[in-house]
Coordinates of C-alpha atoms and ligand atoms in Angstrom, one line a residue:
M15 CA -16.3 6.9 7.9
A16 CA -12.7 5.8 8.3
A17 CA -11.0 4.6 5.2
V18 CA -10.2 0.9 5.2
S19 CA -7.7 -0.5 2.7
A20 CA -6.2 -3.9 2.1
H21 CA -2.4 -4.3 2.5
E22 CA 0.0 -7.0 1.4
F23 CA 2.7 -8.6 3.5
F24 CA 5.4 -11.1 2.5
V25 CA 7.8 -12.8 4.7
P26 CA 10.0 -16.0 4.5
A27 CA 7.9 -19.2 5.1
G28 CA 10.2 -20.2 7.9
I29 CA 12.2 -17.9 10.2
F30 CA 14.5 -19.4 12.8
Y31 CA 16.2 -16.9 15.1
G32 CA 18.1 -16.6 18.3
A33 CA 21.2 -18.2 19.7
G34 CA 21.4 -21.8 18.4
A35 CA 19.2 -21.2 15.3
L36 CA 22.0 -22.5 13.1
G37 CA 21.2 -25.9 14.4
R38 CA 18.0 -25.8 12.3
L39 CA 19.9 -25.3 9.0
G40 CA 20.6 -28.9 8.1
G41 CA 17.0 -30.1 8.6
E42 CA 15.5 -27.2 6.8
A43 CA 17.9 -27.6 3.8
A44 CA 17.3 -31.4 3.6
A45 CA 13.6 -30.7 3.3
L46 CA 14.1 -28.4 0.3
G47 CA 16.9 -30.2 -1.7
R48 CA 19.7 -32.6 -2.1
R49 CA 22.5 -30.4 -3.6
A50 CA 23.1 -26.9 -2.4
L51 CA 25.1 -24.2 -4.0
L52 CA 26.8 -22.6 -1.0
V53 CA 27.3 -18.9 -1.7
S54 CA 29.6 -17.0 0.6
G55 CA 31.6 -13.8 0.7
R56 CA 35.1 -12.7 1.8
G57 CA 34.3 -11.5 5.3
A58 CA 34.6 -12.3 9.0
L59 CA 32.6 -15.6 8.5
E60 CA 35.3 -17.1 6.4
R61 CA 38.1 -15.8 8.6
A62 CA 36.5 -17.3 11.7
G63 CA 36.1 -20.7 10.0
L64 CA 32.3 -20.6 10.4
L65 CA 31.8 -21.4 6.8
G66 CA 33.2 -24.9 7.4
E67 CA 30.7 -25.4 10.2
I68 CA 27.9 -24.4 7.9
A69 CA 29.0 -26.9 5.2
K70 CA 29.4 -29.6 7.8
A71 CA 25.8 -29.0 9.1
L72 CA 24.5 -29.4 5.5
R73 CA 26.5 -32.5 4.8
G74 CA 25.5 -33.9 8.2
A75 CA 21.8 -33.7 7.1
G76 CA 22.6 -35.4 3.8
V77 CA 22.8 -32.2 1.6
E78 CA 25.8 -32.1 -0.7
T79 CA 27.4 -28.7 -1.2
V80 CA 28.8 -27.0 -4.3
P81 CA 30.9 -24.1 -3.0
F82 CA 30.6 -20.7 -4.6
P83 CA 32.9 -18.6 -2.4
G84 CA 34.4 -15.1 -2.7
V85 CA 31.4 -13.0 -3.5
E86 CA 32.7 -9.4 -3.5
P87 CA 31.2 -6.5 -1.6
D88 CA 28.5 -5.0 -3.7
P89 CA 28.1 -8.1 -6.0
S90 CA 28.3 -7.5 -9.7
I91 CA 26.2 -8.7 -12.6
E92 CA 29.1 -11.0 -13.7
T93 CA 29.3 -12.6 -10.2
V94 CA 25.6 -13.4 -10.2
D95 CA 25.6 -14.7 -13.8
A96 CA 28.6 -16.9 -12.9
G97 CA 26.7 -18.2 -9.8
G98 CA 23.7 -19.0 -11.9
R99 CA 25.8 -21.1 -14.2
A100 CA 27.6 -22.8 -11.3
A101 CA 24.2 -23.8 -9.9
V102 CA 23.1 -25.3 -13.2
D103 CA 26.5 -27.0 -13.9
G104 CA 26.5 -28.3 -10.4
R105 CA 23.0 -29.7 -10.7
C106 CA 22.0 -27.8 -7.6
D107 CA 18.3 -27.9 -6.5
L108 CA 18.8 -25.4 -3.6
V109 CA 20.9 -22.3 -2.8
V110 CA 22.2 -21.5 0.6
A111 CA 23.9 -18.1 1.1
A112 CA 25.8 -17.3 4.3
G113 CA 27.4 -14.0 4.9
G114 CA 26.7 -10.2 4.9
G115 CA 24.2 -8.4 2.7
S116 CA 26.4 -8.8 -0.4
A117 CA 26.6 -12.6 -0.2
L118 CA 22.9 -12.9 0.6
D119 CA 21.8 -10.6 -2.2
A120 CA 24.1 -12.5 -4.6
G121 CA 22.7 -15.8 -3.4
K122 CA 19.1 -14.6 -3.8
A123 CA 19.7 -13.4 -7.4
I124 CA 21.7 -16.6 -8.2
A125 CA 18.8 -18.7 -7.1
A126 CA 16.7 -16.8 -9.7
M127 CA 19.2 -17.0 -12.4
A128 CA 19.6 -20.7 -12.0
T129 CA 16.0 -21.2 -13.4
N130 CA 15.4 -18.0 -15.5
P131 CA 17.3 -17.8 -18.8
G132 CA 19.4 -14.8 -19.6
S133 CA 21.6 -12.4 -17.6
V134 CA 20.6 -10.8 -14.4
R135 CA 21.3 -7.5 -16.3
D136 CA 18.0 -8.1 -18.2
F137 CA 16.1 -8.3 -14.9
L138 CA 17.8 -5.2 -13.5
E139 CA 16.5 -3.5 -16.6
G140 CA 12.9 -4.4 -15.9
R141 CA 12.3 -7.9 -17.3
E142 CA 10.0 -9.9 -15.0
L143 CA 11.1 -13.3 -13.6
S144 CA 9.0 -16.0 -15.3
E145 CA 10.3 -19.1 -13.5
R146 CA 10.2 -19.8 -9.8
P147 CA 13.8 -19.4 -8.4
L148 CA 15.5 -22.4 -6.7
P149 CA 14.5 -22.6 -3.0
F150 CA 16.8 -20.2 -1.2
I151 CA 18.0 -20.2 2.5
A152 CA 19.6 -17.1 3.9
V153 CA 22.0 -17.3 6.8
P154 CA 23.0 -13.7 7.7
T155 CA 26.3 -13.2 9.5
T156 CA 26.0 -9.4 10.0
A157 CA 23.2 -7.6 11.7
G158 CA 21.9 -4.9 9.4
T159 CA 21.0 -5.6 5.9
G160 CA 17.8 -7.6 6.6
S161 CA 18.3 -9.3 3.2
E162 CA 17.2 -12.6 4.8
A163 CA 13.6 -11.2 4.8
T164 CA 13.5 -9.0 1.7
R165 CA 12.2 -9.6 -1.9
N166 CA 15.0 -7.7 -3.6
A167 CA 18.7 -8.1 -4.3
V168 CA 21.0 -5.1 -5.0
I169 CA 23.4 -5.8 -7.8
T170 CA 26.1 -3.4 -9.1
N171 CA 26.7 -2.7 -12.7
R172 CA 30.4 -1.9 -12.7
Q173 CA 30.6 -0.6 -16.2
A174 CA 27.8 1.9 -15.7
G175 CA 28.8 2.7 -12.0
S176 CA 25.2 2.0 -10.9
K177 CA 23.4 -0.1 -8.3
R178 CA 20.0 -1.5 -9.0
S179 CA 17.7 -4.1 -7.5
I180 CA 16.1 -7.2 -9.0
R181 CA 12.8 -7.3 -7.2
H182 CA 10.0 -9.9 -7.1
R183 CA 7.9 -11.5 -4.5
M184 CA 9.3 -14.9 -5.5
L185 CA 12.7 -13.6 -4.3
V186 CA 11.7 -13.7 -0.6
P187 CA 14.0 -16.4 0.9
R188 CA 12.2 -19.6 1.7
V189 CA 13.9 -19.9 5.0
A190 CA 15.9 -17.4 7.1
I191 CA 18.3 -18.7 9.8
V192 CA 19.2 -15.8 12.0
D193 CA 21.8 -16.9 14.6
P194 CA 23.4 -14.0 16.5
A195 CA 26.4 -16.1 17.4
L196 CA 27.4 -15.9 13.8
T197 CA 27.9 -12.1 14.2
L198 CA 30.3 -12.4 17.2
P199 CA 33.4 -12.2 15.0
L200 CA 32.4 -8.9 13.4
P201 CA 34.8 -6.0 14.1
P202 CA 33.5 -2.8 15.7
D203 CA 33.4 -0.7 12.5
I204 CA 31.4 -3.3 10.5
T205 CA 29.1 -3.7 13.5
A206 CA 28.6 0.1 13.6
F207 CA 27.9 0.5 9.8
T208 CA 25.6 -2.5 9.5
G209 CA 23.8 -1.4 12.8
M210 CA 23.1 2.0 11.3
D211 CA 21.8 0.4 8.2
A212 CA 19.4 -1.6 10.4
L213 CA 18.3 1.6 12.0
A214 CA 17.8 3.3 8.6
Q215 CA 15.8 0.2 7.5
L216 CA 13.5 0.7 10.5
L217 CA 13.1 4.5 10.4
E218 CA 12.6 4.8 6.6
P219 CA 9.8 2.1 6.4
Y220 CA 8.2 3.6 9.5
V221 CA 7.5 6.9 7.8
S222 CA 7.3 5.5 4.3
R223 CA 4.3 6.3 2.1
R224 CA 3.7 2.6 1.9
C225 CA 3.8 1.8 5.6
T226 CA 1.1 -0.4 7.1
P227 CA 0.0 -1.3 10.6
L228 CA 2.1 -4.5 10.4
T229 CA 5.3 -2.7 9.3
D230 CA 4.8 0.1 11.8
A231 CA 4.7 -2.5 14.7
L232 CA 7.9 -4.2 13.5
A233 CA 9.7 -0.9 12.9
L234 CA 9.0 0.6 16.3
D235 CA 10.0 -2.6 18.2
G236 CA 13.2 -2.8 16.1
M237 CA 14.2 0.8 16.9
A238 CA 13.9 0.0 20.6
L239 CA 16.3 -2.9 20.1
V240 CA 18.8 -0.7 18.3
G241 CA 18.4 2.1 20.9
R242 CA 19.4 -0.2 23.7
S243 CA 21.9 -2.5 22.0
L244 CA 23.8 -1.0 19.1
A245 CA 26.4 0.9 21.1
R246 CA 26.8 -2.1 23.4
A247 CA 27.5 -4.4 20.5
V248 CA 30.1 -2.0 19.0
A249 CA 31.8 -1.6 22.4
N250 CA 31.8 -5.2 23.3
G251 CA 31.5 -7.6 20.3
G252 CA 31.2 -10.6 22.6
D253 CA 28.0 -9.3 24.3
I254 CA 25.7 -12.0 22.9
G255 CA 22.6 -10.2 24.4
A256 CA 23.4 -7.1 22.4
R257 CA 24.2 -9.2 19.3
A258 CA 20.9 -11.0 19.6
D259 CA 19.0 -7.7 19.8
M260 CA 20.8 -6.4 16.7
S261 CA 20.2 -9.6 14.7
L262 CA 16.5 -9.3 15.6
A263 CA 16.4 -5.6 14.8
S264 CA 17.9 -6.3 11.4
L265 CA 15.4 -9.0 10.7
L266 CA 12.5 -6.7 11.7
G267 CA 14.0 -4.0 9.5
G268 CA 14.1 -6.5 6.6
M269 CA 10.5 -7.4 7.1
A270 CA 9.5 -3.8 7.3
L271 CA 11.3 -2.6 4.3
A272 CA 10.3 -5.6 2.2
N273 CA 6.7 -4.5 2.7
A274 CA 6.8 -0.7 3.2
G275 CA 9.8 0.4 1.1
L276 CA 12.5 2.8 2.2
G277 CA 13.2 6.5 1.6
A278 CA 15.6 9.1 0.4
A279 CA 18.6 8.0 2.6
H280 CA 18.6 4.6 0.7
A281 CA 17.9 6.2 -2.6
L282 CA 20.9 8.5 -2.2
S283 CA 23.1 5.7 -0.7
H284 CA 23.2 3.7 -4.0
P285 CA 24.9 6.3 -6.2
L286 CA 27.2 7.2 -3.3
G287 CA 28.2 3.5 -3.0
A288 CA 28.5 2.8 -6.7
R289 CA 30.4 6.0 -7.6
F290 CA 32.5 6.7 -4.4
G291 CA 32.7 3.3 -2.7
I292 CA 31.1 4.5 0.5
P293 CA 30.0 1.4 2.5
H294 CA 26.2 1.2 2.4
G295 CA 25.6 1.4 6.2
R296 CA 28.0 4.3 6.5
A297 CA 26.3 6.3 3.7
C298 CA 23.0 5.6 5.5
A299 CA 24.4 6.8 8.8
I300 CA 25.7 10.0 7.3
L301 CA 22.5 10.7 5.4
L302 CA 19.8 9.6 7.9
P303 CA 19.7 12.7 10.2
H304 CA 19.6 15.0 7.2
V305 CA 16.8 13.0 5.5
M306 CA 14.9 13.0 8.8
A307 CA 15.2 16.7 9.2
F308 CA 13.9 17.1 5.6
N309 CA 11.0 14.7 6.3
L310 CA 10.1 16.1 9.6
P311 CA 7.1 18.2 8.5
A312 CA 5.4 15.0 7.2
A313 CA 6.4 12.7 10.0
R314 CA 6.2 14.7 13.3
E315 CA 4.1 12.3 15.3
K316 CA 6.0 9.2 14.2
Y317 CA 9.4 10.7 14.8
G318 CA 8.2 11.6 18.3
R319 CA 7.4 7.9 18.8
A320 CA 10.7 6.9 17.3
A321 CA 12.5 9.2 19.7
A322 CA 10.9 7.5 22.6
A323 CA 11.6 4.1 21.2
L324 CA 15.2 5.0 20.8
G325 CA 15.4 5.9 24.5
A326 CA 14.8 9.7 24.5
D327 CA 12.8 11.2 27.3
T328 CA 10.1 13.0 25.3
A329 CA 7.6 13.6 28.2
G330 CA 6.4 17.2 28.2
L331 CA 8.0 18.0 24.8
S332 CA 6.0 19.6 22.1
P333 CA 5.4 17.4 19.0
D334 CA 8.0 19.4 17.1
D335 CA 10.6 19.1 19.8
A336 CA 9.9 15.4 20.3
A337 CA 10.4 14.8 16.5
R338 CA 13.6 16.8 16.6
A339 CA 14.7 14.7 19.5
A340 CA 14.6 11.7 17.2
V341 CA 16.9 13.4 14.7
E342 CA 19.3 14.3 17.5
R343 CA 19.2 10.8 18.9
V344 CA 20.2 9.3 15.6
R345 CA 23.0 11.8 15.1
R346 CA 24.3 11.2 18.6
L347 CA 24.0 7.4 18.2
A348 CA 26.1 7.4 15.1
E349 CA 28.7 9.7 16.6
G350 CA 28.9 7.6 19.8
I351 CA 29.8 4.5 17.7
G352 CA 32.6 6.3 15.9
I353 CA 30.8 7.4 12.7
T354 CA 31.9 11.0 12.3
G355 CA 32.5 13.2 9.3
G356 CA 30.5 13.6 6.1
L357 CA 30.6 12.6 2.5
S358 CA 33.6 14.9 1.7
R359 CA 36.0 12.5 3.4
F360 CA 35.1 10.0 0.6
G361 CA 36.1 12.4 -2.1
V362 CA 32.5 13.7 -2.8
R363 CA 32.7 17.3 -3.9
D364 CA 30.2 20.1 -4.4
G365 CA 30.1 19.6 -8.1
D366 CA 29.2 15.9 -7.7
L367 CA 26.0 16.6 -5.9
P368 CA 23.6 17.4 -8.7
G369 CA 24.7 14.2 -10.5
I370 CA 24.2 12.1 -7.3
A371 CA 20.7 13.7 -6.8
R372 CA 19.8 12.9 -10.4
E373 CA 20.8 9.2 -10.0
A374 CA 18.7 8.8 -6.8
R375 CA 15.5 7.6 -8.2
G376 CA 13.3 4.5 -8.1
S377 CA 11.1 2.9 -5.5
S378 CA 13.1 4.1 -2.5
L379 CA 12.7 7.7 -3.4
D380 CA 9.0 7.2 -4.3
A381 CA 8.3 5.9 -0.8
N382 CA 9.9 8.9 0.9
P383 CA 7.1 10.7 2.9
I384 CA 7.8 14.0 1.1
A385 CA 8.3 14.2 -2.6
A386 CA 11.9 15.2 -3.0
A387 CA 12.9 17.0 -6.2
E388 CA 16.5 17.0 -7.5
R389 CA 17.2 20.4 -6.0
D390 CA 15.9 19.2 -2.6
L391 CA 18.2 16.3 -2.7
T392 CA 21.2 18.4 -3.8
A393 CA 20.5 20.8 -0.8
L394 CA 20.3 17.8 1.5
L395 CA 23.5 16.4 0.2
E396 CA 25.2 19.7 0.7
K397 CA 24.4 19.5 4.4
A398 CA 25.8 16.0 4.5
L399 CA 29.1 16.9 2.9
Ligands
ZN26 ZN1 20.1 -0.5 3.7

């Protein structure tokens, strides 16, 4: 008799996506609160003046805004704690974050810290949220992190040089507004890095130990979108069709990872980001083909389907060759959008590898389809140097 098991699946209560979705922000915000802490970063959104448009949309719907701008890439414990205080001092009953993954993750954690006493540090170290966070609306302006659909926020401990997640089902954003027009100002390199993060966040959940039929369906469709549109979005940032595909792929990846977890590429990307400053998507792009090659014995059939989704002609190939075609496809996709070279160009040396491998632990590593010991990870990192 076939085994039947129950699965869980969490997503935002409201998802508005596609060109023009931003038009729904004001009404959705007004339904959730009167005063919004408006969290934003330092990226293309601000330079393009889109933040003003977002604030105007909120005010137009009768929602006052308390600005909390300037969230740094890889937001720190201090930034999140300051944001929590700003929300309390500003008497905010809602948090809206607009920006890349850093601004969204900060906003998500700030919404929790506005209602839960203490520092976010406590929650990174394992304390459970006891109070429901303020309602949180995520407005992504990059296509890759999927943070608009996930139940975790990655926060950096600068003193310890480590990145960790605060994670809880109550952290899933109440509403996600995914408007690809907001990604039009992104330069080619950020488009490339975030796009490869989206791909990693589809491929890793797809072969995760915690994958489910729902996450598989999302992941496979998302890969097809990346396969047909990432290179186009990098080559021509104004291609709204390609941008729409990538925004949707990122959203699908977020939903997949929130419910199936990730894998070794993400587990290794965190120490590489915290210690060597390698942008997250770039680290994922460098690691992904090597992690796939390592995982291949446990994921043959699925990699074969991934290869086809990514546009490879797998007709007539053996299962092994079809799986290898997926690895090759990912490698070539990254190269084709200008992501070349390995970890050594960021100052990572042979002697650093065992330490990085040791720090790569936690739920992402646990979800990897093959249990990876420290020596496996060190060998894998050597290939990615
Ligand atoms: Zn990622």
